[in-house]
Amino acid sequence: MTTLTQDIGTGEFVVDLARGMRELVRESAAESEQNRTLAPVVVEAMWANGLMSAFNPADAGGVEPTFAQMIETWIEMAWQDGSFGWVGIANLPSAFAAATYLPDDGFAEVFTANDNHVTMGGQFFPNGQGVAVEGGYRLTGSWSFGSGTGHAEYVAAGFMPMVDGEIRWASEGVPDMLVAVVPRADVTFADGWHVQGLKGTGSYDYAVDDVFVPHHRTFALFTREPKRGSSPATRMGMMPVTAAGHAAWALGVAKSMLDDVAELAATKYRMSDMAALASRPTFQKGLAHHVAAWRAARLLVLDAFSTAESAVAAGAELTPVHRADMRVAAVFATDTARECAEWAHLVAGTSAIREGSRLERAFRDIYTGTQHAFISEKVAIDAAQVWLGIVEDQFGL
């Protein structure tokens, strides 16, 4: 397959773990969509080759990749299949966060006791409430779009702790927000994942009803104080890791469509047109523009995240501007990827509407995944306010 957008060069070891799954993922894509969760054979392969735990701290069986390595791995996964890539940006960061930030007793219970064979998914947004009791919280809540929960042994559930019926505050105007790590047996799932795209991600709605969660199976949503792991990413928190995932995922899906339409163009003839698509100057100009836009967006993402990572590695604090730069890069990459995908779908004509084709599936996936609030226009506005000095910080960035 022609890969006009291929320009990797970094993170080859971790990327190769994903690259080695290309054939299996392609063969399993239809099964994953039909099952509405990732095919078991793909999950098993991710464990067999080490991909599922690769992003973890070393104590949890990971290799602690750099941001460039994470980004290139996610691009590769999403290039293969949108659902496979989405599971990559759900399961891998969830396990990374729990393994990095859980207290020692929680890490021993969740990871060590299971030989680090822990798949985790869920929703970190604090839709639940945890009533403070001796030793922990009584957790109740419901969460939507728990990506990767279809095959997860543990489920992440964001919540706000409640003390004497009142929200606990982390600082002035900022409520305390925690993440609970809950065994699958304590979670009730709703079969609501009937959607346009990303059908194979097992992004189920779920609920927890008055379940006791000990303190040692919780951690602060915005913490940047690792309990284990030595990579700069562990000292940057979940927001940058999540942002890198969304940016890379969108770039990966768009990359697949640009590559596929470039390959198609040599043999694609439109009705009443005697020339192949590849010979048409308008197609050539469009391809040049969109491939260049894709490459520029990728380089922006790599620059923003690597710059912040280098600063933290040198001992500096992660500043509000660093965080704004990374989040804007993710929003820009997502917008650019969507535009590339739309162009590729249009020029492919009827070849892009046949159910089950890579182009058709990728188009549905990108218009589903880019609806996520994490890369919405509000994020860009919040970041711009930091750049302009209107506000000193936006804690949610």
CSV table of C-alpha atoms in Angstrom, one decimal:
chain,number,residue,atom,x,y,z
A,1,MET,CA,0.0,0.0,0.0
A,2,THR,CA,1.4,3.4,-0.9
A,3,THR,CA,2.2,5.5,2.1
A,4,LEU,CA,2.6,9.1,1.0
A,5,THR,CA,2.3,10.4,4.5
A,6,GLN,CA,4.8,8.0,6.0
A,7,ASP,CA,7.7,9.8,7.7
A,8,ILE,CA,8.1,8.0,11.0
A,9,GLY,CA,11.8,7.8,12.1
A,10,THR,CA,11.2,7.8,15.8
A,11,GLY,CA,10.0,5.3,18.3
A,12,GLU,CA,10.6,2.4,16.0
A,13,PHE,CA,10.6,-0.3,18.7
A,14,VAL,CA,7.2,0.5,20.1
A,15,VAL,CA,5.8,1.3,16.7
A,16,ASP,CA,7.0,-2.1,15.4
A,17,LEU,CA,4.8,-3.8,18.1
A,18,ALA,CA,1.8,-2.2,16.5
A,19,ARG,CA,3.0,-2.5,12.9
A,20,GLY,CA,3.4,-6.3,13.3
A,21,MET,CA,-0.4,-6.6,13.9
A,22,ARG,CA,-1.4,-5.1,10.5
A,23,GLU,CA,-2.6,-8.3,8.9
A,24,LEU,CA,-4.5,-9.5,12.0
A,25,VAL,CA,-6.2,-6.2,12.6
A,26,ARG,CA,-7.3,-6.0,8.9
A,27,GLU,CA,-8.7,-9.5,9.0
A,28,SER,CA,-10.5,-8.9,12.3
A,29,ALA,CA,-12.0,-5.4,11.5
A,30,ALA,CA,-15.4,-6.7,10.4
A,31,GLU,CA,-15.6,-9.1,13.4
A,32,SER,CA,-14.8,-6.2,15.8
A,33,GLU,CA,-17.5,-4.1,14.2
A,34,GLN,CA,-20.1,-6.9,14.3
A,35,ASN,CA,-19.3,-7.7,18.0
A,36,ARG,CA,-19.2,-3.9,18.8
A,37,THR,CA,-16.0,-4.5,20.8
A,38,LEU,CA,-12.5,-5.4,19.7
A,39,ALA,CA,-12.1,-9.0,18.5
A,40,PRO,CA,-10.7,-11.2,21.3
A,41,VAL,CA,-7.9,-12.4,19.0
A,42,VAL,CA,-6.6,-8.8,18.6
A,43,VAL,CA,-6.7,-8.2,22.4
A,44,GLU,CA,-4.8,-11.5,22.9
A,45,ALA,CA,-2.2,-10.4,20.3
A,46,MET,CA,-1.7,-7.1,22.0
A,47,TRP,CA,-0.8,-9.0,25.2
A,48,ALA,CA,1.3,-11.5,23.4
A,49,ASN,CA,3.6,-9.0,21.8
A,50,GLY,CA,3.7,-6.6,24.7
A,51,LEU,CA,1.7,-3.7,23.1
A,52,MET,CA,-1.0,-3.7,25.8
A,53,SER,CA,1.4,-2.9,28.6
A,54,ALA,CA,4.1,-1.0,26.6
A,55,PHE,CA,3.1,2.5,27.8
A,56,ASN,CA,3.1,1.5,31.5
A,57,PRO,CA,5.9,2.4,33.9
A,58,ALA,CA,8.6,-0.3,34.1
A,59,ASP,CA,7.2,-1.6,37.4
A,60,ALA,CA,4.0,-2.5,35.6
A,61,GLY,CA,5.7,-4.2,32.6
A,62,GLY,CA,6.1,-1.2,30.4
A,63,VAL,CA,9.0,0.5,28.5
A,64,GLU,CA,8.0,4.1,29.3
A,65,PRO,CA,8.1,5.5,25.8
A,66,THR,CA,8.7,9.1,24.9
A,67,PHE,CA,5.8,11.2,23.6
A,68,ALA,CA,7.1,10.9,20.1
A,69,GLN,CA,7.1,7.1,20.4
A,70,MET,CA,3.5,7.1,21.8
A,71,ILE,CA,2.3,9.4,19.1
A,72,GLU,CA,3.8,7.4,16.3
A,73,THR,CA,2.5,4.1,17.8
A,74,TRP,CA,-1.0,5.6,18.0
A,75,ILE,CA,-0.8,6.9,14.4
A,76,GLU,CA,0.1,3.4,13.2
A,77,MET,CA,-2.7,1.8,15.2
A,78,ALA,CA,-5.3,4.2,13.9
A,79,TRP,CA,-4.0,3.9,10.4
A,80,GLN,CA,-4.7,0.1,10.5
A,81,ASP,CA,-8.2,0.6,11.8
A,82,GLY,CA,-10.0,3.4,13.7
A,83,SER,CA,-11.4,1.1,16.4
A,84,PHE,CA,-8.0,-0.5,17.0
A,85,GLY,CA,-6.5,2.9,17.3
A,86,TRP,CA,-9.2,4.2,19.6
A,87,VAL,CA,-8.7,1.2,21.9
A,88,GLY,CA,-5.0,2.1,21.9
A,89,ILE,CA,-5.7,5.7,23.1
A,90,ALA,CA,-8.2,4.3,25.7
A,91,ASN,CA,-6.7,1.2,27.2
A,92,LEU,CA,-3.0,2.1,27.1
A,93,PRO,CA,-3.4,5.6,28.8
A,94,SER,CA,-5.8,4.2,31.4
A,95,ALA,CA,-3.4,1.5,32.5
A,96,PHE,CA,-0.5,4.0,32.4
A,97,ALA,CA,-2.4,6.4,34.7
A,98,ALA,CA,-3.4,3.7,37.2
A,99,ALA,CA,0.0,2.1,37.3
A,100,THR,CA,1.7,5.5,37.7
A,101,TYR,CA,-0.5,7.3,40.2
A,102,LEU,CA,-2.1,4.6,42.4
A,103,PRO,CA,-0.8,4.4,45.9
A,104,ASP,CA,1.5,1.4,46.6
A,105,ASP,CA,-1.3,-0.8,48.2
A,106,GLY,CA,-3.6,-0.1,45.2
A,107,PHE,CA,-0.8,-0.9,42.7
A,108,ALA,CA,0.0,-4.2,44.5
A,109,GLU,CA,-3.7,-5.1,44.4
A,110,VAL,CA,-4.4,-4.2,40.8
A,111,PHE,CA,-1.1,-4.8,39.1
A,112,THR,CA,1.3,-6.9,41.1
A,113,ALA,CA,-1.3,-9.4,42.2
A,114,ASN,CA,-2.3,-9.9,38.5
A,115,ASP,CA,1.3,-10.2,37.2
A,116,ASN,CA,0.7,-6.8,35.5
A,117,HIS,CA,-1.8,-8.4,33.1
A,118,VAL,CA,-4.3,-5.6,33.5
A,119,THR,CA,-6.5,-4.2,30.8
A,120,MET,CA,-8.3,-1.0,31.8
A,121,GLY,CA,-10.8,1.3,30.2
A,122,GLY,CA,-13.5,3.7,31.2
A,123,GLN,CA,-14.3,7.4,31.6
A,124,PHE,CA,-12.2,9.7,33.7
A,125,PHE,CA,-14.7,12.6,33.7
A,126,PRO,CA,-16.1,13.0,37.3
A,127,ASN,CA,-19.7,11.9,36.6
A,128,GLY,CA,-19.9,10.0,39.9
A,129,GLN,CA,-20.1,10.9,43.5
A,130,GLY,CA,-18.1,9.2,46.3
A,131,VAL,CA,-19.4,9.6,49.8
A,132,ALA,CA,-16.4,9.7,52.1
A,133,VAL,CA,-16.5,6.8,54.6
A,134,GLU,CA,-13.8,5.2,56.8
A,135,GLY,CA,-11.1,3.8,54.5
A,136,GLY,CA,-12.5,5.1,51.2
A,137,TYR,CA,-15.7,6.1,49.4
A,138,ARG,CA,-19.1,4.7,48.6
A,139,LEU,CA,-19.2,5.3,44.9
A,140,THR,CA,-22.3,5.9,42.8
A,141,GLY,CA,-22.6,7.2,39.3
A,142,SER,CA,-23.1,6.5,35.6
A,143,TRP,CA,-20.7,7.2,32.8
A,144,SER,CA,-21.1,7.2,29.0
A,145,PHE,CA,-18.7,6.1,26.3
A,146,GLY,CA,-16.4,3.9,28.5
A,147,SER,CA,-14.0,3.2,25.7
A,148,GLY,CA,-12.2,-0.1,25.8
A,149,THR,CA,-14.4,-1.5,28.6
A,150,GLY,CA,-15.6,-4.3,26.4
A,151,HIS,CA,-12.5,-6.3,27.3
A,152,ALA,CA,-11.3,-4.5,30.5
A,153,GLU,CA,-10.7,-6.3,33.8
A,154,TYR,CA,-10.8,-3.0,35.6
A,155,VAL,CA,-12.8,0.1,34.9
A,156,ALA,CA,-11.8,3.7,35.6
A,157,ALA,CA,-14.6,6.0,36.9
A,158,GLY,CA,-14.1,9.7,37.6
A,159,PHE,CA,-15.9,11.1,40.6
A,160,MET,CA,-16.2,14.0,43.1
A,161,PRO,CA,-15.7,13.1,46.7
A,162,MET,CA,-18.5,14.2,49.0
A,163,VAL,CA,-18.0,15.0,52.7
A,164,ASP,CA,-21.1,15.5,54.9
A,165,GLY,CA,-23.2,16.0,51.8
A,166,GLU,CA,-20.9,18.7,50.3
A,167,ILE,CA,-18.4,18.7,47.5
A,168,ARG,CA,-14.8,18.7,48.6
A,169,TRP,CA,-12.7,21.5,47.1
A,170,ALA,CA,-9.1,21.1,45.8
A,171,SER,CA,-8.6,24.9,45.7
A,172,GLU,CA,-10.7,28.0,45.3
A,173,GLY,CA,-13.3,27.4,42.6
A,174,VAL,CA,-11.8,24.0,41.7
A,175,PRO,CA,-13.6,20.9,43.0
A,176,ASP,CA,-11.6,17.9,44.1
A,177,MET,CA,-11.8,15.3,41.3
A,178,LEU,CA,-10.6,11.7,41.7
A,179,VAL,CA,-10.5,8.5,39.6
A,180,ALA,CA,-11.6,5.2,41.1
A,181,VAL,CA,-10.2,1.9,39.7
A,182,VAL,CA,-13.1,-0.5,40.0
A,183,PRO,CA,-13.1,-4.3,39.3
A,184,ARG,CA,-15.3,-5.3,36.4
A,185,ALA,CA,-17.5,-7.4,38.7
A,186,ASP,CA,-18.6,-4.2,40.6
A,187,VAL,CA,-19.7,-2.5,37.4
A,188,THR,CA,-23.1,-2.7,35.6
A,189,PHE,CA,-22.8,-2.2,31.8
A,190,ALA,CA,-25.6,-0.9,29.5
A,191,ASP,CA,-25.7,-2.2,25.9
A,192,GLY,CA,-25.8,1.2,24.3
A,193,TRP,CA,-23.0,1.1,21.9
A,194,HIS,CA,-25.0,1.3,18.7
A,195,VAL,CA,-23.2,4.0,16.7
A,196,GLN,CA,-22.2,5.3,13.3
A,197,GLY,CA,-18.4,4.8,13.7
A,198,LEU,CA,-15.8,3.3,16.0
A,199,LYS,CA,-18.2,0.4,16.4
A,200,GLY,CA,-15.5,-2.0,17.4
A,201,THR,CA,-14.3,-0.1,20.5
A,202,GLY,CA,-16.6,-1.6,23.2
A,203,SER,CA,-17.3,1.9,24.5
A,204,TYR,CA,-20.1,0.9,26.7
A,205,ASP,CA,-22.2,3.0,29.1
A,206,TYR,CA,-21.8,1.8,32.7
A,207,ALA,CA,-22.9,2.5,36.2
A,208,VAL,CA,-21.7,1.8,39.8
A,209,ASP,CA,-24.2,1.8,42.6
A,210,ASP,CA,-23.0,2.3,46.2
A,211,VAL,CA,-19.8,0.4,45.7
A,212,PHE,CA,-17.0,0.7,48.3
A,213,VAL,CA,-13.7,1.9,46.8
A,214,PRO,CA,-10.8,2.0,49.2
A,215,HIS,CA,-8.5,5.1,49.1
A,216,HIS,CA,-5.7,3.0,47.7
A,217,ARG,CA,-7.7,2.4,44.5
A,218,THR,CA,-8.1,6.1,43.8
A,219,PHE,CA,-5.9,8.9,42.5
A,220,ALA,CA,-6.3,12.6,41.7
A,221,LEU,CA,-7.4,13.3,38.1
A,222,PHE,CA,-5.0,16.1,37.6
A,223,THR,CA,-2.1,14.8,39.6
A,224,ARG,CA,1.5,15.1,38.2
A,225,GLU,CA,3.1,13.4,41.1
A,226,PRO,CA,4.0,9.8,40.1
A,227,LYS,CA,4.3,7.0,42.5
A,228,ARG,CA,6.4,5.0,40.0
A,229,GLY,CA,7.9,5.5,36.5
A,230,SER,CA,10.8,7.8,35.5
A,231,SER,CA,9.7,9.2,32.2
A,232,PRO,CA,8.8,12.9,31.9
A,233,ALA,CA,5.3,11.8,30.9
A,234,THR,CA,4.7,10.5,34.4
A,235,ARG,CA,5.4,14.1,35.7
A,236,MET,CA,3.1,15.7,33.1
A,237,GLY,CA,-0.2,14.0,34.1
A,238,MET,CA,-3.1,12.5,32.2
A,239,MET,CA,-4.2,15.6,30.2
A,240,PRO,CA,-1.1,15.7,27.9
A,241,VAL,CA,-1.2,11.9,27.4
A,242,THR,CA,-4.8,12.0,26.5
A,243,ALA,CA,-4.4,15.0,24.2
A,244,ALA,CA,-1.5,13.2,22.4
A,245,GLY,CA,-3.7,10.2,21.9
A,246,HIS,CA,-6.6,12.1,20.4
A,247,ALA,CA,-4.2,14.0,18.0
A,248,ALA,CA,-2.4,10.8,16.9
A,249,TRP,CA,-5.6,8.9,16.5
A,250,ALA,CA,-7.1,11.5,14.1
A,251,LEU,CA,-3.9,11.8,12.2
A,252,GLY,CA,-3.7,8.0,11.8
A,253,VAL,CA,-7.2,7.6,10.5
A,254,ALA,CA,-6.7,10.5,8.0
A,255,LYS,CA,-3.4,9.0,7.0
A,256,SER,CA,-5.1,5.7,6.1
A,257,MET,CA,-7.6,7.6,3.8
A,258,LEU,CA,-4.9,9.7,2.1
A,259,ASP,CA,-2.8,6.6,1.5
A,260,ASP,CA,-5.8,4.5,0.3
A,261,VAL,CA,-7.1,7.2,-2.1
A,262,ALA,CA,-3.6,7.7,-3.6
A,263,GLU,CA,-3.4,3.9,-4.3
A,264,LEU,CA,-6.9,3.9,-5.7
A,265,ALA,CA,-6.2,6.9,-8.0
A,266,ALA,CA,-4.1,4.8,-10.4
A,267,THR,CA,-7.1,2.6,-11.4
A,268,LYS,CA,-10.0,4.9,-10.5
A,269,TYR,CA,-12.1,6.1,-13.5
A,270,ARG,CA,-15.1,8.3,-13.0
A,271,MET,CA,-18.1,7.9,-15.2
A,272,SER,CA,-17.7,9.7,-18.6
A,273,ASP,CA,-14.0,10.4,-17.8
A,274,MET,CA,-11.4,8.6,-19.9
A,275,ALA,CA,-8.5,9.5,-17.7
A,276,ALA,CA,-7.5,7.8,-14.4
A,277,LEU,CA,-8.0,9.9,-11.3
A,278,ALA,CA,-4.3,10.1,-10.7
A,279,SER,CA,-3.7,11.9,-14.0
A,280,ARG,CA,-6.2,14.7,-13.2
A,281,PRO,CA,-4.4,18.0,-12.2
A,282,THR,CA,-7.2,18.9,-9.7
A,283,PHE,CA,-6.6,15.6,-7.9
A,284,GLN,CA,-2.9,16.1,-8.0
A,285,LYS,CA,-3.2,19.6,-6.5
A,286,GLY,CA,-5.7,18.3,-3.8
A,287,LEU,CA,-3.4,15.4,-2.9
A,288,ALA,CA,-0.4,17.7,-2.6
A,289,HIS,CA,-2.3,20.1,-0.4
A,290,HIS,CA,-3.8,17.6,2.0
A,291,VAL,CA,-0.7,15.5,2.4
A,292,ALA,CA,1.3,18.6,3.1
A,293,ALA,CA,-1.4,19.7,5.6
A,294,TRP,CA,-1.2,16.3,7.3
A,295,ARG,CA,2.5,16.4,7.6
A,296,ALA,CA,2.5,19.9,9.0
A,297,ALA,CA,-0.1,18.9,11.6
A,298,ARG,CA,1.9,15.9,12.6
A,299,LEU,CA,5.1,18.0,13.0
A,300,LEU,CA,3.2,20.6,15.1
A,301,VAL,CA,2.0,17.8,17.4
A,302,LEU,CA,5.5,16.3,17.8
A,303,ASP,CA,7.0,19.7,18.4
A,304,ALA,CA,4.4,20.8,21.0
A,305,PHE,CA,4.6,17.6,23.0
A,306,SER,CA,8.4,17.1,22.7
A,307,THR,CA,9.0,20.7,23.8
A,308,ALA,CA,7.0,20.3,26.9
A,309,GLU,CA,8.5,16.9,27.6
A,310,SER,CA,12.1,18.2,27.2
A,311,ALA,CA,11.4,21.0,29.7
A,312,VAL,CA,10.1,18.6,32.3
A,313,ALA,CA,13.0,16.2,31.6
A,314,ALA,CA,15.3,19.1,32.4
A,315,GLY,CA,13.6,19.7,35.7
A,316,ALA,CA,11.3,22.6,34.8
A,317,GLU,CA,7.7,22.8,35.8
A,318,LEU,CA,5.0,22.1,33.2
A,319,THR,CA,3.6,25.6,32.6
A,320,PRO,CA,0.1,26.6,31.6
A,321,VAL,CA,1.6,27.7,28.2
A,322,HIS,CA,3.1,24.3,27.7
A,323,ARG,CA,-0.3,22.7,28.4
A,324,ALA,CA,-2.1,25.2,26.2
A,325,ASP,CA,0.3,24.5,23.4
A,326,MET,CA,-0.2,20.8,23.5
A,327,ARG,CA,-4.0,21.0,23.7
A,328,VAL,CA,-4.2,23.4,20.7
A,329,ALA,CA,-1.9,21.1,18.7
A,330,ALA,CA,-4.3,18.3,19.4
A,331,VAL,CA,-7.3,20.4,18.3
A,332,PHE,CA,-5.5,21.6,15.2
A,333,ALA,CA,-4.4,18.1,14.2
A,334,THR,CA,-7.9,16.8,14.7
A,335,ASP,CA,-9.4,19.6,12.5
A,336,THR,CA,-6.8,19.1,9.8
A,337,ALA,CA,-7.3,15.3,9.8
A,338,ARG,CA,-11.0,15.7,9.4
A,339,GLU,CA,-10.5,18.0,6.4
A,340,CYS,CA,-8.1,15.5,4.9
A,341,ALA,CA,-10.6,12.7,5.4
A,342,GLU,CA,-13.4,14.6,3.9
A,343,TRP,CA,-11.4,15.4,0.8
A,344,ALA,CA,-10.2,11.8,0.4
A,345,HIS,CA,-13.8,10.5,0.8
A,346,LEU,CA,-15.1,13.0,-1.8
A,347,VAL,CA,-12.5,12.3,-4.5
A,348,ALA,CA,-12.8,8.5,-4.0
A,349,GLY,CA,-16.4,8.7,-5.2
A,350,THR,CA,-18.4,5.5,-5.0
A,351,SER,CA,-15.4,3.5,-3.9
A,352,ALA,CA,-15.7,5.2,-0.6
A,353,ILE,CA,-19.3,4.3,0.1
A,354,ARG,CA,-19.1,0.5,-0.2
A,355,GLU,CA,-19.9,-0.9,3.2
A,356,GLY,CA,-16.9,-2.6,4.8
A,357,SER,CA,-14.2,-1.0,2.8
A,358,ARG,CA,-11.3,0.8,4.7
A,359,LEU,CA,-12.3,4.2,3.2
A,360,GLU,CA,-15.9,3.8,4.2
A,361,ARG,CA,-15.1,2.6,7.7
A,362,ALA,CA,-12.4,5.3,8.3
A,363,PHE,CA,-14.8,8.0,7.2
A,364,ARG,CA,-17.4,6.9,9.7
A,365,ASP,CA,-14.8,6.5,12.4
A,366,ILE,CA,-13.3,10.0,12.0
A,367,TYR,CA,-16.7,11.7,12.1
A,368,THR,CA,-17.4,9.8,15.3
A,369,GLY,CA,-14.1,10.2,17.1
A,370,THR,CA,-13.7,13.9,16.3
A,371,GLN,CA,-17.0,14.6,18.2
A,372,HIS,CA,-15.1,14.1,21.4
A,373,ALA,CA,-15.3,17.0,23.9
A,374,PHE,CA,-11.6,16.7,24.6
A,375,ILE,CA,-10.7,18.3,21.2
A,376,SER,CA,-13.6,20.7,21.0
A,377,GLU,CA,-13.4,24.4,20.1
A,378,LYS,CA,-13.8,25.3,23.8
A,379,VAL,CA,-10.4,23.7,24.4
A,380,ALA,CA,-8.9,26.1,21.8
A,381,ILE,CA,-10.6,29.1,23.3
A,382,ASP,CA,-9.4,28.1,26.8
A,383,ALA,CA,-5.8,27.8,25.5
A,384,ALA,CA,-6.0,31.1,23.6
A,385,GLN,CA,-7.1,32.8,26.9
A,386,VAL,CA,-3.9,31.6,28.5
A,387,TRP,CA,-1.8,32.8,25.6
A,388,LEU,CA,-3.5,36.2,25.7
A,389,GLY,CA,-3.0,36.6,29.4
A,390,ILE,CA,-6.8,36.9,30.0
A,391,VAL,CA,-6.4,34.1,32.6
A,392,GLU,CA,-3.3,32.8,34.3
A,393,ASP,CA,-4.3,29.2,33.9
A,394,GLN,CA,-7.1,26.9,32.9
A,395,PHE,CA,-7.0,23.9,35.2
A,396,GLY,CA,-8.8,21.6,32.7
A,397,LEU,CA,-6.1,21.9,30.0
